[in-house]
Coordinates of C-alpha atoms and ligand atoms in Angstrom, one line a residue:
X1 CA 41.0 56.3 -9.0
X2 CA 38.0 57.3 -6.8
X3 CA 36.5 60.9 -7.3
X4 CA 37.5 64.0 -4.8
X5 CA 35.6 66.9 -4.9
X6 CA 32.7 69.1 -3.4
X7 CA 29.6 66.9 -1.6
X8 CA 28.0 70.1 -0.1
X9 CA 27.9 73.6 0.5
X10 CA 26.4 76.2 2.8
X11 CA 26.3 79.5 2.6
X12 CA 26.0 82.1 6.1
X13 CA 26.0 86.0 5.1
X14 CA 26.7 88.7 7.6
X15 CA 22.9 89.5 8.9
X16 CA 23.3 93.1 8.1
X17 CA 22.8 94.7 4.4
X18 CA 24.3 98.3 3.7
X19 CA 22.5 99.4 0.3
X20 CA 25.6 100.7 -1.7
X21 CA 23.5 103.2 -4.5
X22 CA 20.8 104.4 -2.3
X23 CA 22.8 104.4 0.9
X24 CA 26.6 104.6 0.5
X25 CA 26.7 106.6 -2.6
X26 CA 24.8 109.4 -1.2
X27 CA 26.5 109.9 1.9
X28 CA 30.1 109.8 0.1
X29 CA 28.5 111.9 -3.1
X30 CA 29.0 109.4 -5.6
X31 CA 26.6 108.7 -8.1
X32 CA 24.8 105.6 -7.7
X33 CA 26.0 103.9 -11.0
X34 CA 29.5 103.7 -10.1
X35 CA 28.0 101.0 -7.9
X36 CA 25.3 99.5 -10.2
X37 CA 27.1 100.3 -13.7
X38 CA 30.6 100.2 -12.7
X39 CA 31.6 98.3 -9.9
X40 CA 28.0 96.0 -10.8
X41 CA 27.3 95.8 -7.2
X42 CA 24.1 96.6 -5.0
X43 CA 24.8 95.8 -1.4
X44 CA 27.1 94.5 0.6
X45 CA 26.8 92.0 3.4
X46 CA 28.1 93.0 7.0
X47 CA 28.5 91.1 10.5
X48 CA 26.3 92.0 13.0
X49 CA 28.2 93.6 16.2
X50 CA 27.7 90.2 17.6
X51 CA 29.3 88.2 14.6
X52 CA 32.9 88.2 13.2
X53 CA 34.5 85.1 11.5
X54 CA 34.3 82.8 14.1
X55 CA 30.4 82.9 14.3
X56 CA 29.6 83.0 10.7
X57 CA 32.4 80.1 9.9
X58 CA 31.0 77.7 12.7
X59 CA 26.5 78.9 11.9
X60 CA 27.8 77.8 8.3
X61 CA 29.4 74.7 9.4
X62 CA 26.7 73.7 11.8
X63 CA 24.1 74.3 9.4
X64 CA 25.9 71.9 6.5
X65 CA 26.2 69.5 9.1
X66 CA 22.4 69.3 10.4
X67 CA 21.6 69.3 6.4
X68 CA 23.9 66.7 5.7
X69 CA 23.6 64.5 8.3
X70 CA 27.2 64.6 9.8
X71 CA 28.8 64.4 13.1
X72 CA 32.4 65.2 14.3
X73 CA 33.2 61.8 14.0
X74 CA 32.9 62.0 10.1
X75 CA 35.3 64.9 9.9
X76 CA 38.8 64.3 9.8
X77 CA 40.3 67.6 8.7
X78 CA 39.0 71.6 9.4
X79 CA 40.8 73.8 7.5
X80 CA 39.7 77.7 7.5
X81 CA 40.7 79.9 5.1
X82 CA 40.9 83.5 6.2
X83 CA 42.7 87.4 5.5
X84 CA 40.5 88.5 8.4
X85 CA 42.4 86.5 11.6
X86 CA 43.0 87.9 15.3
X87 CA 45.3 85.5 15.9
X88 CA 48.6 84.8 15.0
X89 CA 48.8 81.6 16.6
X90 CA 46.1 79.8 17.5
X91 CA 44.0 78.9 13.9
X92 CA 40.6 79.8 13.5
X93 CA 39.6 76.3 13.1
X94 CA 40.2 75.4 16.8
X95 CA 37.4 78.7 17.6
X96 CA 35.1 77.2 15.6
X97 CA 35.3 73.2 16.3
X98 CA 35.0 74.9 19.7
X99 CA 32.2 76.2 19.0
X100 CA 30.6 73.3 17.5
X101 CA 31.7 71.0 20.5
X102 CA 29.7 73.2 22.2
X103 CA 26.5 71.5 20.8
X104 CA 27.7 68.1 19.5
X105 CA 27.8 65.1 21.6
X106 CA 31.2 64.1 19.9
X107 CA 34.0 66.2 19.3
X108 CA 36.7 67.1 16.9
X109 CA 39.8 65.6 19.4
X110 CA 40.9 63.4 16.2
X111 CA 41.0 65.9 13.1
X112 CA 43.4 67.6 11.5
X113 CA 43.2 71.6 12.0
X114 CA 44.6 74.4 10.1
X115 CA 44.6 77.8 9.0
X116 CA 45.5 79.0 5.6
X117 CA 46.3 82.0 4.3
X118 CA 46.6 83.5 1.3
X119 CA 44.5 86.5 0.3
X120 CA 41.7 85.4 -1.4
X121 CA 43.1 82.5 -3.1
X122 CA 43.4 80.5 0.1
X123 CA 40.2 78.8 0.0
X124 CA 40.8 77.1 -3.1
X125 CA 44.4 76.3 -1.7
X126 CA 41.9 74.4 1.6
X127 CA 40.3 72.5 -1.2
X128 CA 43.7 71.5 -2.8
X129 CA 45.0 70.4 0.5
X130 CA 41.7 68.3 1.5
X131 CA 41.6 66.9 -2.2
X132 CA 45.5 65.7 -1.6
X133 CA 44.8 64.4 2.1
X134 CA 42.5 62.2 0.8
X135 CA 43.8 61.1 -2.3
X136 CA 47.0 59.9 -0.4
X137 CA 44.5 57.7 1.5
X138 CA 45.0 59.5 4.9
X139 CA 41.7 60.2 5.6
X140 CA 40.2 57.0 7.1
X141 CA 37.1 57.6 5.3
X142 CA 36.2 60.9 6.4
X143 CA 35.9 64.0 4.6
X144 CA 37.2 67.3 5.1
X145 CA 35.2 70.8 6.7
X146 CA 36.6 73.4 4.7
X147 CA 35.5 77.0 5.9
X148 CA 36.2 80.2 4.0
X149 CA 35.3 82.7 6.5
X150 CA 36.3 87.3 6.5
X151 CA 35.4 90.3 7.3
X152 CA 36.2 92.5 3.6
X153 CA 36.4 95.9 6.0
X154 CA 38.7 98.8 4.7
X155 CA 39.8 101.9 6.1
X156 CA 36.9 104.7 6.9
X157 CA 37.3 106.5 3.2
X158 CA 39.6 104.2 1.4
X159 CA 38.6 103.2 -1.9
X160 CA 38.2 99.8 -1.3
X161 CA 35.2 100.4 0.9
X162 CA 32.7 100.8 -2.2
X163 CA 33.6 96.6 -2.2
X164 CA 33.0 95.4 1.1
X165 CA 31.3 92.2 2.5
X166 CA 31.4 89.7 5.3
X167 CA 30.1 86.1 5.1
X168 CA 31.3 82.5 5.3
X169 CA 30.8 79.3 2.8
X170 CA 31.7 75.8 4.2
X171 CA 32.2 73.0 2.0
X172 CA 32.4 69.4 2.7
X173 CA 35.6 67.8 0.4
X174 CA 35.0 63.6 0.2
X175 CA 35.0 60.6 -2.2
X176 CA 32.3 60.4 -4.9
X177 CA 31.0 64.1 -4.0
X178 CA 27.4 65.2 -5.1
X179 CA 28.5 67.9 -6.7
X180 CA 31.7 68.9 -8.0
X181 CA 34.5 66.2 -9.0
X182 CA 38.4 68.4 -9.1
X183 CA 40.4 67.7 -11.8
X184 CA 44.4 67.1 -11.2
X185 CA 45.2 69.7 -14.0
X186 CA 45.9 72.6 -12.9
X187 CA 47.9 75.6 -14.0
X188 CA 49.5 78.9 -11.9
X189 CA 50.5 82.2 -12.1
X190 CA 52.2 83.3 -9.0
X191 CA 54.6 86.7 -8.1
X192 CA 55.9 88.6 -5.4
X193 CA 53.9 91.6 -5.5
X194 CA 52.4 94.2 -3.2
X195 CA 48.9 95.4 -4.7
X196 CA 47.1 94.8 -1.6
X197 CA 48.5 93.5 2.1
X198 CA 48.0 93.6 6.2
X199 CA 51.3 93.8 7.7
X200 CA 49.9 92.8 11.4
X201 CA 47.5 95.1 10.8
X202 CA 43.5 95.2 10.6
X203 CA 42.5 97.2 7.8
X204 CA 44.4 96.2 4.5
X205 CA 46.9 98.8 2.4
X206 CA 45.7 98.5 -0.6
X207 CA 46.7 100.5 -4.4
X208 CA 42.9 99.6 -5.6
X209 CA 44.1 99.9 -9.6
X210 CA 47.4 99.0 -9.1
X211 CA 45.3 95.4 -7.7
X212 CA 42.9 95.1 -10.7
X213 CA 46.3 95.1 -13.2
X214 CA 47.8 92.2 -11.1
X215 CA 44.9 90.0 -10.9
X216 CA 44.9 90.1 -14.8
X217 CA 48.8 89.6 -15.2
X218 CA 48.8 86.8 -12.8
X219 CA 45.1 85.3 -14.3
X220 CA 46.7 85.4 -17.7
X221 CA 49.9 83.4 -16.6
X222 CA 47.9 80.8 -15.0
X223 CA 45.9 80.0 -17.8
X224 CA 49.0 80.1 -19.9
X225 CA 49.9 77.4 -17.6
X226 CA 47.6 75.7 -17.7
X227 CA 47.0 75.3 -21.5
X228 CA 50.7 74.1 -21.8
X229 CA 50.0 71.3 -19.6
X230 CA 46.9 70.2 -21.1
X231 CA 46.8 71.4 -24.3
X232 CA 44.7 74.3 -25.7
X233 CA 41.1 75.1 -24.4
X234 CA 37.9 76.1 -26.1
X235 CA 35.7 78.6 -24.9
X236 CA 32.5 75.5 -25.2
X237 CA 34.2 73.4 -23.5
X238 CA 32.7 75.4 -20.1
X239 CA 29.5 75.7 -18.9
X240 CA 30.6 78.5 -16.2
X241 CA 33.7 79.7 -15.4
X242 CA 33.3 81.1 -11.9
X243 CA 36.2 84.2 -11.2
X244 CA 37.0 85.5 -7.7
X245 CA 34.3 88.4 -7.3
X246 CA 36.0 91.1 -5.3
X247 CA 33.2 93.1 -7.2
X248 CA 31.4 92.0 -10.5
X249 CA 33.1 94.6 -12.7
X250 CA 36.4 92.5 -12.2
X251 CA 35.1 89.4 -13.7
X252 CA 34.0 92.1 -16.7
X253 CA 37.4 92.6 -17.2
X254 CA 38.6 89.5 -16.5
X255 CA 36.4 87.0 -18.8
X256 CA 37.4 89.3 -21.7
X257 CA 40.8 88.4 -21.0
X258 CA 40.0 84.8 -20.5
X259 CA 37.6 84.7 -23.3
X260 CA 40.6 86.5 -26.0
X261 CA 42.6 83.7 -24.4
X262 CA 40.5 80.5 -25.3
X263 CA 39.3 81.5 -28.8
X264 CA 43.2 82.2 -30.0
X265 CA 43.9 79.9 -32.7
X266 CA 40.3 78.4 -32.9
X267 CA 37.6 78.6 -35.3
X268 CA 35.8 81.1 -33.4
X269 CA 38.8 83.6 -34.2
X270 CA 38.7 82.7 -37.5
X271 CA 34.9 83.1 -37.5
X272 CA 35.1 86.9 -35.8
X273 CA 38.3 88.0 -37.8
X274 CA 35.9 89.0 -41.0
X275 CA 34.4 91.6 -38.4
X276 CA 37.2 92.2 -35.8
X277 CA 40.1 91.2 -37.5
X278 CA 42.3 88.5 -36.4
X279 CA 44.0 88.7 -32.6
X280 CA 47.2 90.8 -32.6
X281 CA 50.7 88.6 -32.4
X282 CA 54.0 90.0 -30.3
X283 CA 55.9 89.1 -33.3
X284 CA 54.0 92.0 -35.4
X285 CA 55.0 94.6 -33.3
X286 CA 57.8 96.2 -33.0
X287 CA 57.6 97.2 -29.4
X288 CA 55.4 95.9 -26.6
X289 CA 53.8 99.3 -25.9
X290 CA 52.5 99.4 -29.5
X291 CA 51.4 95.1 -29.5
X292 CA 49.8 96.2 -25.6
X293 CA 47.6 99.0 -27.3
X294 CA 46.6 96.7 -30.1
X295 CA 45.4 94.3 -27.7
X296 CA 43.4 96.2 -26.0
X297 CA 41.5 97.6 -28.9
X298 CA 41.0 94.4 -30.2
X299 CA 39.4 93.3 -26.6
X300 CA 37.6 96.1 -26.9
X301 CA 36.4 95.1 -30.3
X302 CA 36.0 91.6 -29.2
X303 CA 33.7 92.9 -26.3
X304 CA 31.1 94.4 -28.6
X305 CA 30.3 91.4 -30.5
X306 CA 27.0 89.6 -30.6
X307 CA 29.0 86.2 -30.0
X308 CA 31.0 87.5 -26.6
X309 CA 27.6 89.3 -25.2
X310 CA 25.9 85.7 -25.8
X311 CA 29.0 83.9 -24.1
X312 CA 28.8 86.4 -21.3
X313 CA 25.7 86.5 -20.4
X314 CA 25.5 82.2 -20.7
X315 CA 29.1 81.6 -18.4
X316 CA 29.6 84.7 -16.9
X317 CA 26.4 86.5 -16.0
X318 CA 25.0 83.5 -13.3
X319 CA 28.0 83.3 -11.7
X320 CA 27.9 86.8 -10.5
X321 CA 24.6 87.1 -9.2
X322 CA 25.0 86.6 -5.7
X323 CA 28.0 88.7 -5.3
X324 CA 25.7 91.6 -6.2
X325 CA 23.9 91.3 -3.5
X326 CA 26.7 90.4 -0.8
X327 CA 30.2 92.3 -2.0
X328 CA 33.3 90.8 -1.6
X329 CA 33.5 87.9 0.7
X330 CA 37.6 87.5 -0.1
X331 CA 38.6 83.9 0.4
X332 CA 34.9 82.9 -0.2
X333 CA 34.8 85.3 -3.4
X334 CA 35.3 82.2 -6.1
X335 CA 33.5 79.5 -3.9
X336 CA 29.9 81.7 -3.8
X337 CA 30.7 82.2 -7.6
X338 CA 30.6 78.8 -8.5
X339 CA 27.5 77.9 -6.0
X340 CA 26.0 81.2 -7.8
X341 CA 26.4 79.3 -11.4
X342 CA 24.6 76.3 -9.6
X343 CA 21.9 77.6 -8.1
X344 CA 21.1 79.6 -11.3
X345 CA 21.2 76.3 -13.7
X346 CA 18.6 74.7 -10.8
X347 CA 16.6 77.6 -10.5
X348 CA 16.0 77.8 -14.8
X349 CA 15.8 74.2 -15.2
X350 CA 19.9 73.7 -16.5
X351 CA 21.4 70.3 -17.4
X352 CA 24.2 70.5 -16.1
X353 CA 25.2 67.0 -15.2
X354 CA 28.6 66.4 -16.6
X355 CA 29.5 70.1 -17.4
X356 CA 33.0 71.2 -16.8
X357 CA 33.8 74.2 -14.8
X358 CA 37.0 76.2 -15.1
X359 CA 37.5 78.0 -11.6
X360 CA 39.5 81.0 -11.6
X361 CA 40.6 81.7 -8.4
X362 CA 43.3 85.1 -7.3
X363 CA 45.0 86.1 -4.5
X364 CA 46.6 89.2 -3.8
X365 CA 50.7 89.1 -3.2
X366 CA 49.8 87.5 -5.6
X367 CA 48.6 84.3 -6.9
X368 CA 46.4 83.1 -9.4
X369 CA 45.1 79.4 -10.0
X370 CA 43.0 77.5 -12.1
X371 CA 41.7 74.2 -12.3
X372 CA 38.7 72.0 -13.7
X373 CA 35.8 70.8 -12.2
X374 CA 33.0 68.3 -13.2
X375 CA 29.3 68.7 -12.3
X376 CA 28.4 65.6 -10.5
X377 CA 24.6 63.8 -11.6
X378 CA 22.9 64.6 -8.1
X379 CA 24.1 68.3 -8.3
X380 CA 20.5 69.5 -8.6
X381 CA 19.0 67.9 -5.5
X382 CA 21.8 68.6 -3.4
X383 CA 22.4 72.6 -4.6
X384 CA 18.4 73.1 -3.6
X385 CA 19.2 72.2 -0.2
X386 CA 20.9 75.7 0.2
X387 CA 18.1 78.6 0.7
X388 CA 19.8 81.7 -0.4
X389 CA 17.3 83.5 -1.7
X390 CA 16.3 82.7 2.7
X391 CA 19.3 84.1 3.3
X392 CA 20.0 86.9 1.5
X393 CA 16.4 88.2 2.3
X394 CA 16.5 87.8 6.5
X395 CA 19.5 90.4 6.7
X396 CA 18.4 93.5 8.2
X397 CA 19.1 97.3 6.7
X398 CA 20.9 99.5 8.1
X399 CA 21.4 103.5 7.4
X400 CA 24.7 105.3 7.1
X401 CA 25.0 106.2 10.6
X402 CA 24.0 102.7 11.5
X403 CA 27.2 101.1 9.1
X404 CA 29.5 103.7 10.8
X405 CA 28.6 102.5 14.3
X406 CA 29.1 98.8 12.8
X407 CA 32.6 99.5 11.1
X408 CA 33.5 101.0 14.2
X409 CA 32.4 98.3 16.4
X410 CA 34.4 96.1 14.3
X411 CA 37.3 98.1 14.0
X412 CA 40.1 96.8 16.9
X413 CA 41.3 100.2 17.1
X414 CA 37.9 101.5 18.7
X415 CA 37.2 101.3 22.0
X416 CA 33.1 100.6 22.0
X417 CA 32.6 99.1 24.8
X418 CA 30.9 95.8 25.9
X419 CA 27.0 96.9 25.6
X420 CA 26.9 96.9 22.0
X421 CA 24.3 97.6 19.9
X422 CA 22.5 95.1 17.7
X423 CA 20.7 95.5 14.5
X424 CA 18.9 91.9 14.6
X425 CA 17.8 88.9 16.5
X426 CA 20.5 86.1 16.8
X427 CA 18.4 82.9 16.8
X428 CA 19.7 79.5 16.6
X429 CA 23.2 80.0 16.0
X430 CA 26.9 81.3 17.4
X431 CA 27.8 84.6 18.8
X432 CA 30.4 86.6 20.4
X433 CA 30.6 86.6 24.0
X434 CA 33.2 88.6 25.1
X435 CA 36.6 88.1 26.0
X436 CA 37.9 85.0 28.5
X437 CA 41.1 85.5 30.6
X438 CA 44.2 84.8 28.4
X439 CA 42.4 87.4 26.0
X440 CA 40.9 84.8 23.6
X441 CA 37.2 85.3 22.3
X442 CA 34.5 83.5 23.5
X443 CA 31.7 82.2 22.3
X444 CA 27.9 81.0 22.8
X445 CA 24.9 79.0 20.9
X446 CA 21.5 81.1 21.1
X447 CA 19.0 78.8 20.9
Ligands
COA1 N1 28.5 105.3 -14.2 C1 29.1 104.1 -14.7 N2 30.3 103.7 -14.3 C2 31.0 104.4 -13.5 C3 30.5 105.6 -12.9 C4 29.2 106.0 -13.3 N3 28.7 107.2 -12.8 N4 31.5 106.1 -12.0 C5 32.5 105.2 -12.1 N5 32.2 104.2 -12.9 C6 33.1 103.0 -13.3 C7 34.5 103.4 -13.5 O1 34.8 103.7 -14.8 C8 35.2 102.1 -13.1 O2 35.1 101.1 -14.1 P1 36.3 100.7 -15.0 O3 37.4 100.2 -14.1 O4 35.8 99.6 -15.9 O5 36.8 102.0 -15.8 C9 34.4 101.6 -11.9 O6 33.1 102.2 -12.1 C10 34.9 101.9 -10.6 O7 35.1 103.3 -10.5 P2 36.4 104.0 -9.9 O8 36.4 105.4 -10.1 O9 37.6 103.3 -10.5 O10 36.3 103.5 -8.4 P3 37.3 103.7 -7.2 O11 38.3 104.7 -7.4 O12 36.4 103.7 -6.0 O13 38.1 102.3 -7.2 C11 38.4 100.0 -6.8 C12 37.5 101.0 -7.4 C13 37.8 98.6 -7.1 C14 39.8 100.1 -7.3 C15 38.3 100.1 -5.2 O14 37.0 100.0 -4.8 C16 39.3 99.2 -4.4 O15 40.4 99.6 -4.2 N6 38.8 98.0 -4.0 C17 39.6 97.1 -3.2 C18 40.6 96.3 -4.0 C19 40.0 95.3 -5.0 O16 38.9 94.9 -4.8 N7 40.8 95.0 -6.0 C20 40.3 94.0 -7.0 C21 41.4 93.0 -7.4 S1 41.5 91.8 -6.1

């Protein structure tokens, strides 16, 4: 069976960055290390009052395709994931091949568009579909645009807005990609559940804790799943395991969980029990209050040793890196996790040809999924061809009074006009152009 997977990424970050310790945290009198310590971030992205998901979805699309070498004609499928839509029946994917058409000779008259939602597990679910569209040999030898593209705004005050961030990542899915093949295994853990939601409204409601609890539940069913389909896993048998990031101090929590998970029943267990103990079992206890509490003092325990901290900071730690820098991207959490882990194996001189991924994706309402992926041989060349660091560094500060004006201009409830402010230069790529007749968005290409 021929290989499906990822060929090629690219990354497009709001152009703005709001400093969350020296800028945030002062003017909502927090201390700085919630941000740094706690939450592990130190700025989040934000669009531009000229960008929203439209612009940064098609500048990251374009820019894969003048990198790669592709026209419409090669794309049979465009599939945008999204929680940050204006529309509730036209897809996003139509704004942005739009958009492209706008500067391609061809068009996109022939592909297959759609929008998926959701939360931030609808990315990966893009991948799935593009990874099943071509494996049932409907693709006629194209490959799929797959576009996770939001706008992580909250409510003026919520909690939520310590983790913001806007940004799109667009990956090509084909046969024999360059650098990730998908496995078929896979394994869920999916419930009705309302930790975080947007009924037809812009900003989300959102129980912040009540969130972090659900992730975990869900994350712990999926792997569950997913060992009792393929059998029991091994915490070396993963060279990253990239979470979705809504804020690093998730994935702290969550890779303990994971990590308690893949050494049950394994020598590495048996080699931390003289120190920690063995893991507690439900049939020990006689209720699950007292087996619950048990658990999370051995975590705890398990946490603290020198064979976790070495695990962590070899799987965990260069996954997270970008999301420092950027906050959370929500569909495109998990997808700049895993191009985090690759970038960081090129930059130190990795080999990571052939290593296996597990990707830990989450959605609230809720859904988690995992699944494996293989690092292909000409990861290295092709994961160079994306300049973050370029990326990261052209945004443009703003101050607090500057982000207010920015939420606001972003928020559909304010009325700010049409002669906007900007914060930077758009050059070379998409932006908004106001609104056409039947109230649809429109856009331009800035040369
Ligand atoms: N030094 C070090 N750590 C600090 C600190 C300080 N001065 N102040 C706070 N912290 C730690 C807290 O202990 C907490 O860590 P813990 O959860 O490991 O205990 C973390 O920083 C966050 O602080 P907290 O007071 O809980 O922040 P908050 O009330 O602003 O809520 C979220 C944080 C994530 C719940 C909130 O931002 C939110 O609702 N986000 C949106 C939803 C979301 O992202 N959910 C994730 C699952 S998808």
């Amino acid at each position: 069976m021929t290989d499906v997977g990822i060929d090629a990424i690219e990354i497009w970050t709001g152009k703005l960055r709001l400093d969350l310790p020296g800028t945030l945290a002062p003017a909502k009198g927090e201390d700085p290390e919630k941000y740094t310590k706690g939450l592990g971030l130190f700025a989040s992205s934000l669009p531009d009052t000229y960008e929203d998901i439209v612009t940064m979805g098609a500048n990251a699309a374009h820019r894969l395709m003048e990198r790669e070498d592709v026209v419409p004609a090669d794309i049979g499928r465009i599939d945008v994931a999204t929680e940050s839509a204006f529309d509730n029946s036209k897809p996003v994917s139509t704004y942005i091949a739009g958009c492209l058409e706008q500067i391609y000779d061809g068009d996109f008259r022939h592909a297959n568009k759609g929008e998926r939602k959701f939360a931030c597990v609808s990315g990966t679910q893009a991948i799935d579909d593009a990874y099943n569209w071509i494996r049932a040999g409907r693709h006629r030898g194209r490959s799929a645009l797959v576009i996770a593209t939001d706008t992580a705004l909250y409510e003026r005050g919520d909690a939520g807005e310590a983790t913001q961030g806007g940004g799109a990542i667009a990956m090509l899915i084909a046969e024999n990609p360059k650098l990730m093949t998908l496995s078929q295994a896979q394994g869920f853990g999916s419930m009705d559940e309302t930790d975080f939601l947007k009924p037809n409204q812009q900003f989300p409601s959102v129980d912040g804790k009540r969130s972090i609890q659900v992730y975990l539940a869900r994350m712990r069913e999926a792997i569950e799943d997913f060992e009792g389909q393929n059998g029991e896993m091994h915490p070396e048998d993963y060279a990253h395991i990239p979470f979705h990031t809504p804020f690093p101090g998730m994935v702290r929590k969550a890779a303990a969980l994971g990590y308690r998970r893949l050494i049950r029943d394994t020598d590495v267990e048996e080699a931390l029990a003289n120190k920690i103990g063995p893991q507690p079992r439900p049939e020990a206890f006689a209720d699950t209050e007292e087996y619950r509490e048990a658990l999370s003092e051995y975590t705890e325990a398990l946490t603290s040793t020198d064979r976790y901290t070495t695990w962590y900071e070899e799987v965990i730690e260069p996954t997270l890196w970008i999301s420092r820098e950027v906050g959370n991207w929500y569909t495109g959490s998990v997808h700049v996790a895993r191009a985090s882990a690759l970038l960081d194996g090129a930059a130190n001189g990795r080999d990571l040809t052939d290593a296996r991924f597990l990707v830990a994706s989450y959605g609230s309402g809720a859904q988690a999924e995992i699944h494996e992926e293989a690092v292909q041989p000409g990861w290295k060349r092709e994961i160079q061809k994306l300049p973050i660091e370029d990326h990261l560094e052209r945004r443009s500060d703003i101050d607090f009074e500057e982000y207010e004006l920015v939420h606001d201009a972003h928020n559909h409830d304010v009325d700010t006009g049409t002669d906007l402010r900007t914060f930077s230069v758009p050059e070379h790529e998409f932006v908004f152009d106001g609104w056409g007749p039947m109230n649809e968005r429109q856009y331009r290409f800035v040369t």
